[in-house]
Amino acid sequence: MRFRRGTALVAAIVLLVLMAACASRSEPGAGSGGEATAASTEDVTLVIGAYSVVKDAFAELLPAFQQQWREKTGQLVTFQESYEASGTQARSIVGGFEADVAVLAMETDIDKIEKAGLITHSWRDANAYGGMVTRSLVVMGTRQGNPLGIRDWSDLTKEGVKVLYPNPKTSGGAMWDINAIYGAGLKRSEEELGRKDPAYAKSFLAAVHDNVESLDKSGRASMAAFEYGVGDVIVTYENELLARIAQGVPYEIVTPRDTIQIENPAAVIDANADRHGTREVAEAFVSFLGTPEAQRTLAKYGFRPVDPGVWAETKDRFPQPEGLFDIGYLGGWAQVREELYSKKGIWYQVLAGL
């Protein structure tokens, strides 16, 4: 009889504990600070794999999306964030980092993930801008007052000028930098020879590269080195310099006459989003990046909006160089990867001094 009474008492205690726990979870205001919190089964974690340049803007954008999503669905979304050089981030995702969303420097890095079978939808059709969420330009940054009088790419070929840009093996930003200089060489060849001349453009790129101090892992790493005192001129994204200037860092921006328009994509990674059960929130986040609200925030951090309305509001902040071109001027990414960045491509010939 004692055994039976003891068993019944224990069962009653367990039942009371479980009922109290359920009541506590469902009671409004049970979270910290007296705020209502969603049940743990309703919460969702979204894993973001992004290139390093968007980190500052995302510090503002992620909480804004979190609030919108909570108001719309009642669901609390939290973020796991990784910021790396774009090429490094793409390789990490292909190698097993289970990001739900990739926000990278260029479409070829998204293509790597797609070719690995992790993206199965037509990501370029995910928005009205070919899957792109931001634009920028490749520009030059000098020290305050532009003491060397840098005005255009040709100034980077002068003796004694120390140049910084990152390594295209790891950095998508570096590819944009090199594309800009090479494309400017093609533009010069058209003026002087009446045609695009790859040999001329290669020579021009090589003359700039001869003055490069170091090839850092990412654009952010190059910027850190420059601010530490390395080099005279940094080749980088316009948005990076605008953001640093807004933070009080004394850069001078030099926009070359001939330079390339950068386009940066975002995509849901189907295999991971489906595995994690995050497809709905992942798609909503990518869509959010194209909204006027998010585009205005991105413009505040120096990115050129893809949304036409927000671009009309903000375009007076951004110079429009006379010789602006896009990746199509170089033949598109497939041709660029083959001609410039294959094992025997122009970039590696320049790197080897050939």
mmCIF file of C-alpha atoms in Angstrom:
data_model
loop_
_atom_site.group_PDB
_atom_site.id
_atom_site.type_symbol
_atom_site.label_atom_id
_atom_site.label_comp_id
_atom_site.label_asym_id
_atom_site.label_seq_id
_atom_site.Cartn_x
_atom_site.Cartn_y
_atom_site.Cartn_z
ATOM 1 C CA MET A 1 0.000 0.000 0.000
ATOM 2 C CA ARG A 2 2.861 2.403 0.849
ATOM 3 C CA PHE A 3 4.334 1.737 -2.584
ATOM 4 C CA ARG A 4 1.025 2.535 -4.290
ATOM 5 C CA ARG A 5 0.523 5.750 -2.260
ATOM 6 C CA GLY A 6 4.105 6.841 -3.044
ATOM 7 C CA THR A 7 3.629 6.176 -6.746
ATOM 8 C CA ALA A 8 0.404 8.158 -6.828
ATOM 9 C CA LEU A 9 2.018 11.076 -4.968
ATOM 10 C CA VAL A 10 4.940 11.225 -7.391
ATOM 11 C CA ALA A 11 2.584 11.091 -10.393
ATOM 12 C CA ALA A 12 0.506 13.938 -8.940
ATOM 13 C CA ILE A 13 3.599 16.070 -8.376
ATOM 14 C CA VAL A 14 4.821 15.439 -11.921
ATOM 15 C CA LEU A 15 1.403 16.348 -13.315
ATOM 16 C CA LEU A 16 1.325 19.606 -11.342
ATOM 17 C CA VAL A 17 4.835 20.540 -12.542
ATOM 18 C CA LEU A 18 3.897 19.881 -16.173
ATOM 19 C CA MET A 19 0.695 21.930 -15.863
ATOM 20 C CA ALA A 20 2.618 24.826 -14.323
ATOM 21 C CA ALA A 21 5.235 24.696 -17.059
ATOM 22 C CA CYS A 22 2.577 24.745 -19.789
ATOM 23 C CA ALA A 23 0.805 27.667 -18.135
ATOM 24 C CA SER A 24 4.079 29.574 -17.827
ATOM 25 C CA ARG A 25 4.918 29.081 -21.537
ATOM 26 C CA SER A 26 1.493 30.180 -22.739
ATOM 27 C CA GLU A 27 1.114 33.180 -20.414
ATOM 28 C CA PRO A 28 1.556 36.541 -22.189
ATOM 29 C CA GLY A 29 4.441 38.546 -20.840
ATOM 30 C CA ALA A 30 6.336 35.476 -19.687
ATOM 31 C CA GLY A 31 9.456 36.572 -21.581
ATOM 32 C CA SER A 32 12.202 38.817 -20.211
ATOM 33 C CA GLY A 33 11.208 42.438 -19.688
ATOM 34 C CA GLY A 34 7.533 41.499 -19.499
ATOM 35 C CA GLU A 35 7.173 41.242 -23.294
ATOM 36 C CA ALA A 36 5.075 38.546 -24.903
ATOM 37 C CA THR A 37 7.201 35.835 -26.507
ATOM 38 C CA ALA A 38 6.249 33.208 -29.054
ATOM 39 C CA ALA A 39 6.311 29.578 -27.973
ATOM 40 C CA SER A 40 9.630 27.919 -28.660
ATOM 41 C CA THR A 41 7.993 25.650 -31.237
ATOM 42 C CA GLU A 42 6.991 28.761 -33.231
ATOM 43 C CA ASP A 43 10.400 30.442 -33.222
ATOM 44 C CA VAL A 44 12.735 30.129 -36.201
ATOM 45 C CA THR A 45 16.437 30.649 -36.762
ATOM 46 C CA LEU A 46 17.583 31.970 -40.125
ATOM 47 C CA VAL A 47 21.215 31.359 -41.080
ATOM 48 C CA ILE A 48 22.742 34.131 -43.201
ATOM 49 C CA GLY A 49 25.965 33.622 -45.180
ATOM 50 C CA ALA A 50 27.037 37.027 -46.470
ATOM 51 C CA TYR A 51 30.025 38.827 -47.889
ATOM 52 C CA SER A 52 31.799 41.072 -45.421
ATOM 53 C CA VAL A 53 30.807 44.391 -46.999
ATOM 54 C CA VAL A 54 27.123 44.207 -45.946
ATOM 55 C CA LYS A 55 27.820 43.596 -42.265
ATOM 56 C CA ASP A 56 27.239 47.171 -41.077
ATOM 57 C CA ALA A 57 24.017 47.601 -43.044
ATOM 58 C CA PHE A 58 22.733 44.237 -41.821
ATOM 59 C CA ALA A 59 23.194 45.360 -38.223
ATOM 60 C CA GLU A 60 20.240 47.659 -38.949
ATOM 61 C CA LEU A 61 18.349 45.577 -41.500
ATOM 62 C CA LEU A 62 18.107 42.321 -39.548
ATOM 63 C CA PRO A 63 16.317 43.849 -36.528
ATOM 64 C CA ALA A 64 13.968 45.705 -38.904
ATOM 65 C CA PHE A 65 13.024 42.468 -40.642
ATOM 66 C CA GLN A 66 12.734 40.686 -37.305
ATOM 67 C CA GLN A 67 10.195 43.254 -36.109
ATOM 68 C CA GLN A 68 8.201 43.147 -39.347
ATOM 69 C CA TRP A 69 8.084 39.354 -39.322
ATOM 70 C CA ARG A 70 7.002 39.267 -35.666
ATOM 71 C CA GLU A 71 4.194 41.755 -36.343
ATOM 72 C CA LYS A 72 3.048 39.851 -39.437
ATOM 73 C CA THR A 73 3.225 36.286 -38.144
ATOM 74 C CA GLY A 74 3.727 36.397 -34.384
ATOM 75 C CA GLN A 75 6.869 34.336 -34.955
ATOM 76 C CA LEU A 76 10.216 35.315 -33.500
ATOM 77 C CA VAL A 77 13.019 34.996 -36.050
ATOM 78 C CA THR A 78 16.587 35.063 -34.817
ATOM 79 C CA PHE A 79 19.698 35.125 -36.964
ATOM 80 C CA GLN A 80 22.925 33.227 -37.163
ATOM 81 C CA GLU A 81 25.250 35.408 -39.237
ATOM 82 C CA SER A 82 28.512 34.709 -41.011
ATOM 83 C CA TYR A 83 30.474 37.421 -42.840
ATOM 84 C CA GLU A 84 33.400 36.456 -45.033
ATOM 85 C CA ALA A 85 35.018 37.396 -48.323
ATOM 86 C CA SER A 86 32.479 36.466 -50.989
ATOM 87 C CA GLY A 87 34.475 33.671 -52.623
ATOM 88 C CA THR A 88 35.363 32.220 -49.231
ATOM 89 C CA GLN A 89 31.717 32.327 -48.177
ATOM 90 C CA ALA A 90 30.559 30.560 -51.348
ATOM 91 C CA ARG A 91 33.130 27.796 -50.889
ATOM 92 C CA SER A 92 32.125 27.435 -47.257
ATOM 93 C CA ILE A 93 28.462 26.964 -48.192
ATOM 94 C CA VAL A 94 29.339 24.430 -50.880
ATOM 95 C CA GLY A 95 31.572 22.694 -48.342
ATOM 96 C CA GLY A 96 28.797 22.254 -45.785
ATOM 97 C CA PHE A 97 28.011 25.547 -44.034
ATOM 98 C CA GLU A 98 24.210 25.337 -43.917
ATOM 99 C CA ALA A 99 23.231 28.922 -44.708
ATOM 100 C CA ASP A 100 19.576 29.445 -45.581
ATOM 101 C CA VAL A 101 20.286 32.670 -47.474
ATOM 102 C CA ALA A 102 23.407 33.814 -49.313
ATOM 103 C CA VAL A 103 24.104 37.508 -49.914
ATOM 104 C CA LEU A 104 27.286 37.710 -51.956
ATOM 105 C CA ALA A 105 29.414 40.073 -54.014
ATOM 106 C CA MET A 106 28.672 38.691 -57.454
ATOM 107 C CA GLU A 107 26.453 36.275 -59.285
ATOM 108 C CA THR A 108 29.211 33.791 -60.057
ATOM 109 C CA ASP A 109 29.539 33.045 -56.345
ATOM 110 C CA ILE A 110 25.816 32.263 -56.219
ATOM 111 C CA ASP A 111 26.308 30.177 -59.369
ATOM 112 C CA LYS A 112 28.906 28.044 -57.547
ATOM 113 C CA ILE A 113 26.299 27.185 -54.930
ATOM 114 C CA GLU A 114 23.733 26.470 -57.628
ATOM 115 C CA LYS A 115 26.119 24.192 -59.523
ATOM 116 C CA ALA A 116 26.696 22.246 -56.308
ATOM 117 C CA GLY A 117 22.973 21.412 -56.327
ATOM 118 C CA LEU A 118 22.082 23.516 -53.284
ATOM 119 C CA ILE A 119 20.030 26.121 -55.178
ATOM 120 C CA THR A 120 17.329 24.556 -57.322
ATOM 121 C CA HIS A 121 15.021 27.492 -58.118
ATOM 122 C CA SER A 122 15.627 30.213 -60.706
ATOM 123 C CA TRP A 123 17.172 32.670 -58.260
ATOM 124 C CA ARG A 124 17.540 35.438 -60.860
ATOM 125 C CA ASP A 125 13.746 35.494 -61.165
ATOM 126 C CA ALA A 126 13.223 35.998 -57.440
ATOM 127 C CA ASN A 127 12.880 39.766 -57.872
ATOM 128 C CA ALA A 128 12.476 42.331 -60.642
ATOM 129 C CA TYR A 129 16.208 43.098 -60.694
ATOM 130 C CA GLY A 130 17.659 39.773 -61.776
ATOM 131 C CA GLY A 131 18.160 38.606 -58.207
ATOM 132 C CA MET A 132 20.272 41.662 -57.358
ATOM 133 C CA VAL A 133 19.672 43.643 -54.163
ATOM 134 C CA THR A 134 22.348 46.364 -54.350
ATOM 135 C CA ARG A 135 24.626 48.160 -56.793
ATOM 136 C CA SER A 136 27.839 50.096 -56.384
ATOM 137 C CA LEU A 137 30.903 51.262 -58.345
ATOM 138 C CA VAL A 138 34.587 50.429 -58.164
ATOM 139 C CA VAL A 139 36.354 53.609 -57.074
ATOM 140 C CA MET A 140 39.623 54.684 -55.486
ATOM 141 C CA GLY A 141 40.148 55.939 -51.959
ATOM 142 C CA THR A 142 43.058 58.150 -50.993
ATOM 143 C CA ARG A 143 44.237 59.705 -47.796
ATOM 144 C CA GLN A 144 42.762 63.011 -46.699
ATOM 145 C CA GLY A 145 43.493 65.793 -49.161
ATOM 146 C CA ASN A 146 44.539 63.332 -51.889
ATOM 147 C CA PRO A 147 48.234 64.182 -51.374
ATOM 148 C CA LEU A 148 49.404 62.374 -54.539
ATOM 149 C CA GLY A 149 46.799 64.042 -56.740
ATOM 150 C CA ILE A 150 45.164 60.797 -57.898
ATOM 151 C CA ARG A 151 42.560 61.488 -60.601
ATOM 152 C CA ASP A 152 42.206 58.341 -62.717
ATOM 153 C CA TRP A 153 43.423 54.756 -63.127
ATOM 154 C CA SER A 154 46.517 55.878 -65.022
ATOM 155 C CA ASP A 155 47.770 57.598 -61.864
ATOM 156 C CA LEU A 156 48.034 54.191 -60.211
ATOM 157 C CA THR A 157 50.730 53.219 -62.715
ATOM 158 C CA LYS A 158 53.101 56.002 -61.633
ATOM 159 C CA GLU A 159 56.332 55.136 -59.899
ATOM 160 C CA GLY A 160 56.144 55.168 -56.131
ATOM 161 C CA VAL A 161 52.331 55.007 -55.857
ATOM 162 C CA LYS A 162 51.416 52.192 -53.483
ATOM 163 C CA VAL A 163 48.097 50.489 -54.297
ATOM 164 C CA LEU A 164 45.897 48.098 -52.319
ATOM 165 C CA TYR A 165 43.210 45.696 -53.515
ATOM 166 C CA PRO A 166 42.366 42.171 -52.290
ATOM 167 C CA ASN A 167 43.007 38.731 -53.727
ATOM 168 C CA PRO A 168 40.495 37.484 -56.342
ATOM 169 C CA LYS A 169 41.050 33.899 -55.190
ATOM 170 C CA THR A 170 39.118 34.737 -52.029
ATOM 171 C CA SER A 171 37.396 38.054 -52.658
ATOM 172 C CA GLY A 172 34.539 38.833 -55.024
ATOM 173 C CA GLY A 173 35.356 42.486 -54.487
ATOM 174 C CA ALA A 174 38.823 41.896 -55.917
ATOM 175 C CA MET A 175 37.314 40.518 -59.112
ATOM 176 C CA TRP A 176 35.191 43.635 -59.438
ATOM 177 C CA ASP A 177 38.321 45.771 -58.873
ATOM 178 C CA ILE A 178 40.311 43.920 -61.497
ATOM 179 C CA ASN A 179 37.373 43.926 -63.918
ATOM 180 C CA ALA A 180 37.136 47.697 -63.521
ATOM 181 C CA ILE A 181 40.819 48.295 -64.281
ATOM 182 C CA TYR A 182 40.898 45.817 -67.142
ATOM 183 C CA GLY A 183 37.695 47.288 -68.584
ATOM 184 C CA ALA A 184 39.152 50.788 -68.317
ATOM 185 C CA GLY A 185 42.108 49.477 -70.330
ATOM 186 C CA LEU A 186 39.692 48.246 -72.991
ATOM 187 C CA LYS A 187 38.045 51.664 -73.048
ATOM 188 C CA ARG A 188 41.435 53.340 -73.528
ATOM 189 C CA SER A 189 42.283 50.932 -76.341
ATOM 190 C CA GLU A 190 39.043 51.848 -78.105
ATOM 191 C CA GLU A 191 40.000 55.519 -77.934
ATOM 192 C CA GLU A 192 43.595 55.039 -79.054
ATOM 193 C CA LEU A 193 43.287 52.076 -81.433
ATOM 194 C CA GLY A 194 39.653 52.218 -82.489
ATOM 195 C CA ARG A 195 38.895 48.754 -81.074
ATOM 196 C CA LYS A 196 38.875 46.729 -77.894
ATOM 197 C CA ASP A 197 42.368 45.289 -77.503
ATOM 198 C CA PRO A 198 42.805 42.650 -74.762
ATOM 199 C CA ALA A 199 46.603 42.905 -75.018
ATOM 200 C CA TYR A 200 46.440 46.650 -74.360
ATOM 201 C CA ALA A 201 44.063 46.139 -71.437
ATOM 202 C CA LYS A 202 46.283 43.396 -69.992
ATOM 203 C CA SER A 203 49.301 45.708 -70.176
ATOM 204 C CA PHE A 204 47.337 48.454 -68.425
ATOM 205 C CA LEU A 205 46.236 46.066 -65.670
ATOM 206 C CA ALA A 206 49.799 44.814 -65.260
ATOM 207 C CA ALA A 207 51.104 48.385 -64.881
ATOM 208 C CA VAL A 208 48.654 48.998 -62.028
ATOM 209 C CA HIS A 209 49.354 45.637 -60.418
ATOM 210 C CA ASP A 210 53.085 46.353 -60.382
ATOM 211 C CA ASN A 211 52.337 48.968 -57.709
ATOM 212 C CA VAL A 212 50.143 46.733 -55.524
ATOM 213 C CA GLU A 213 51.504 46.425 -51.989
ATOM 214 C CA SER A 214 49.608 43.299 -50.904
ATOM 215 C CA LEU A 215 46.695 41.055 -51.824
ATOM 216 C CA ASP A 216 44.493 40.754 -48.753
ATOM 217 C CA LYS A 217 41.810 38.144 -48.156
ATOM 218 C CA SER A 218 38.871 40.539 -48.515
ATOM 219 C CA GLY A 219 37.959 44.119 -49.261
ATOM 220 C CA ARG A 220 37.462 44.693 -45.544
ATOM 221 C CA ALA A 221 40.950 43.371 -44.843
ATOM 222 C CA SER A 222 42.425 45.722 -47.452
ATOM 223 C CA MET A 223 40.557 48.612 -45.886
ATOM 224 C CA ALA A 224 41.839 47.709 -42.426
ATOM 225 C CA ALA A 225 45.394 47.624 -43.782
ATOM 226 C CA PHE A 226 44.942 50.994 -45.485
ATOM 227 C CA GLU A 227 43.587 52.576 -42.320
ATOM 228 C CA TYR A 228 46.518 51.094 -40.421
ATOM 229 C CA GLY A 229 48.833 53.054 -42.730
ATOM 230 C CA VAL A 230 49.628 50.676 -45.599
ATOM 231 C CA GLY A 231 49.537 52.090 -49.140
ATOM 232 C CA ASP A 232 48.565 55.381 -50.783
ATOM 233 C CA VAL A 233 45.450 54.351 -52.712
ATOM 234 C CA ILE A 234 42.851 51.642 -52.131
ATOM 235 C CA VAL A 235 40.716 50.240 -54.942
ATOM 236 C CA THR A 236 37.371 49.273 -53.465
ATOM 237 C CA TYR A 237 33.599 49.602 -53.478
ATOM 238 C CA GLU A 238 32.149 53.113 -53.434
ATOM 239 C CA ASN A 239 29.758 52.062 -50.658
ATOM 240 C CA GLU A 240 32.620 50.980 -48.429
ATOM 241 C CA LEU A 241 34.248 54.400 -48.598
ATOM 242 C CA LEU A 242 30.960 56.273 -48.140
ATOM 243 C CA ALA A 243 30.184 54.201 -45.059
ATOM 244 C CA ARG A 244 33.616 54.825 -43.556
ATOM 245 C CA ILE A 245 33.422 58.540 -44.276
ATOM 246 C CA ALA A 246 30.030 58.619 -42.525
ATOM 247 C CA GLN A 247 31.791 57.092 -39.506
ATOM 248 C CA GLY A 248 34.358 59.877 -39.504
ATOM 249 C CA VAL A 249 37.259 58.157 -41.285
ATOM 250 C CA PRO A 250 39.041 60.749 -43.485
ATOM 251 C CA TYR A 251 38.977 59.263 -46.992
ATOM 252 C CA GLU A 252 38.902 61.098 -50.296
ATOM 253 C CA ILE A 253 36.872 59.291 -52.993
ATOM 254 C CA VAL A 254 38.155 59.395 -56.561
ATOM 255 C CA THR A 255 35.648 58.137 -59.136
ATOM 256 C CA PRO A 256 37.475 57.159 -62.350
ATOM 257 C CA ARG A 257 36.063 58.282 -65.667
ATOM 258 C CA ASP A 258 35.819 54.631 -66.790
ATOM 259 C CA THR A 259 34.703 52.147 -64.163
ATOM 260 C CA ILE A 260 32.357 49.230 -63.667
ATOM 261 C CA GLN A 261 28.917 49.053 -62.099
ATOM 262 C CA ILE A 262 28.830 46.386 -59.420
ATOM 263 C CA GLU A 263 25.727 44.262 -58.860
ATOM 264 C CA ASN A 264 25.294 42.151 -55.741
ATOM 265 C CA PRO A 265 22.845 39.206 -55.494
ATOM 266 C CA ALA A 266 20.939 37.438 -52.747
ATOM 267 C CA ALA A 267 19.378 33.985 -52.963
ATOM 268 C CA VAL A 268 17.587 31.389 -50.865
ATOM 269 C CA ILE A 269 19.622 28.185 -50.637
ATOM 270 C CA ASP A 270 16.887 25.640 -51.277
ATOM 271 C CA ALA A 271 18.536 22.527 -49.899
ATOM 272 C CA ASN A 272 19.295 24.133 -46.548
ATOM 273 C CA ALA A 273 16.078 26.139 -46.208
ATOM 274 C CA ASP A 274 14.000 23.026 -46.889
ATOM 275 C CA ARG A 275 16.079 20.946 -44.493
ATOM 276 C CA HIS A 276 15.698 23.537 -41.735
ATOM 277 C CA GLY A 277 12.035 24.309 -42.460
ATOM 278 C CA THR A 278 12.860 27.981 -43.058
ATOM 279 C CA ARG A 279 11.825 28.451 -46.684
ATOM 280 C CA GLU A 280 8.971 30.869 -45.966
ATOM 281 C CA VAL A 281 11.023 33.193 -43.781
ATOM 282 C CA ALA A 282 14.085 32.899 -46.049
ATOM 283 C CA GLU A 283 12.091 33.930 -49.114
ATOM 284 C CA ALA A 284 10.514 36.757 -47.147
ATOM 285 C CA PHE A 285 13.924 38.033 -46.081
ATOM 286 C CA VAL A 286 15.288 38.072 -49.634
ATOM 287 C CA SER A 287 12.129 39.897 -50.755
ATOM 288 C CA PHE A 288 12.529 42.347 -47.861
ATOM 289 C CA LEU A 289 15.969 43.379 -49.112
ATOM 290 C CA GLY A 290 14.308 44.759 -52.259
ATOM 291 C CA THR A 291 11.637 46.794 -50.452
ATOM 292 C CA PRO A 292 11.841 50.600 -50.401
ATOM 293 C CA GLU A 293 12.464 50.553 -46.650
ATOM 294 C CA ALA A 294 15.452 48.217 -46.948
ATOM 295 C CA GLN A 295 16.721 49.968 -50.072
ATOM 296 C CA ARG A 296 16.740 53.307 -48.236
ATOM 297 C CA THR A 297 18.726 51.748 -45.411
ATOM 298 C CA LEU A 298 21.190 50.259 -47.893
ATOM 299 C CA ALA A 299 21.519 53.671 -49.570
ATOM 300 C CA LYS A 300 22.322 55.170 -46.170
ATOM 301 C CA TYR A 301 25.263 52.770 -46.010
ATOM 302 C CA GLY A 302 26.475 53.840 -49.447
ATOM 303 C CA PHE A 303 24.906 51.204 -51.694
ATOM 304 C CA ARG A 304 23.185 52.298 -54.907
ATOM 305 C CA PRO A 305 19.550 51.153 -54.741
ATOM 306 C CA VAL A 306 18.131 48.744 -57.304
ATOM 307 C CA ASP A 307 14.602 49.979 -56.609
ATOM 308 C CA PRO A 308 13.869 52.704 -59.214
ATOM 309 C CA GLY A 309 11.871 54.846 -56.820
ATOM 310 C CA VAL A 310 14.536 54.850 -54.123
ATOM 311 C CA TRP A 311 17.220 55.430 -56.778
ATOM 312 C CA ALA A 312 15.304 58.528 -57.929
ATOM 313 C CA GLU A 313 15.243 59.748 -54.311
ATOM 314 C CA THR A 314 18.954 59.180 -53.724
ATOM 315 C CA LYS A 315 20.787 59.469 -57.055
ATOM 316 C CA ASP A 316 22.002 62.994 -56.329
ATOM 317 C CA ARG A 317 24.285 61.432 -53.685
ATOM 318 C CA PHE A 318 26.104 59.356 -56.294
ATOM 319 C CA PRO A 319 28.238 60.569 -59.219
ATOM 320 C CA GLN A 320 27.594 59.068 -62.639
ATOM 321 C CA PRO A 321 30.960 58.677 -64.421
ATOM 322 C CA GLU A 322 31.083 59.289 -68.139
ATOM 323 C CA GLY A 323 32.528 55.905 -69.050
ATOM 324 C CA LEU A 324 30.467 53.705 -66.725
ATOM 325 C CA PHE A 325 30.134 50.122 -67.995
ATOM 326 C CA ASP A 326 28.772 46.854 -66.663
ATOM 327 C CA ILE A 327 29.878 43.242 -66.804
ATOM 328 C CA GLY A 328 28.251 42.928 -70.221
ATOM 329 C CA TYR A 329 30.921 45.236 -71.677
ATOM 330 C CA LEU A 330 33.466 42.537 -70.791
ATOM 331 C CA GLY A 331 31.326 39.821 -72.361
ATOM 332 C CA GLY A 332 29.439 38.680 -69.262
ATOM 333 C CA TRP A 333 30.609 36.627 -66.297
ATOM 334 C CA ALA A 334 31.112 33.364 -68.194
ATOM 335 C CA GLN A 335 33.546 35.037 -70.580
ATOM 336 C CA VAL A 336 35.237 37.016 -67.806
ATOM 337 C CA ARG A 337 35.846 33.906 -65.714
ATOM 338 C CA GLU A 338 37.379 32.130 -68.686
ATOM 339 C CA GLU A 339 39.444 35.006 -70.102
ATOM 340 C CA LEU A 340 40.591 36.611 -66.862
ATOM 341 C CA TYR A 341 40.396 34.070 -64.047
ATOM 342 C CA SER A 342 40.969 30.627 -65.543
ATOM 343 C CA LYS A 343 44.315 28.965 -64.780
ATOM 344 C CA LYS A 344 45.825 30.425 -67.932
ATOM 345 C CA GLY A 345 43.735 33.600 -67.872
ATOM 346 C CA ILE A 346 44.893 37.181 -68.126
ATOM 347 C CA TRP A 347 44.842 37.823 -64.378
ATOM 348 C CA TYR A 348 47.094 34.871 -63.615
ATOM 349 C CA GLN A 349 49.401 35.866 -66.434
ATOM 350 C CA VAL A 350 49.679 39.302 -64.847
ATOM 351 C CA LEU A 351 50.241 37.748 -61.432
ATOM 352 C CA ALA A 352 53.059 35.593 -62.877
ATOM 353 C CA GLY A 353 54.580 38.534 -64.748
ATOM 354 C CA LEU A 354 53.928 36.960 -68.160
#
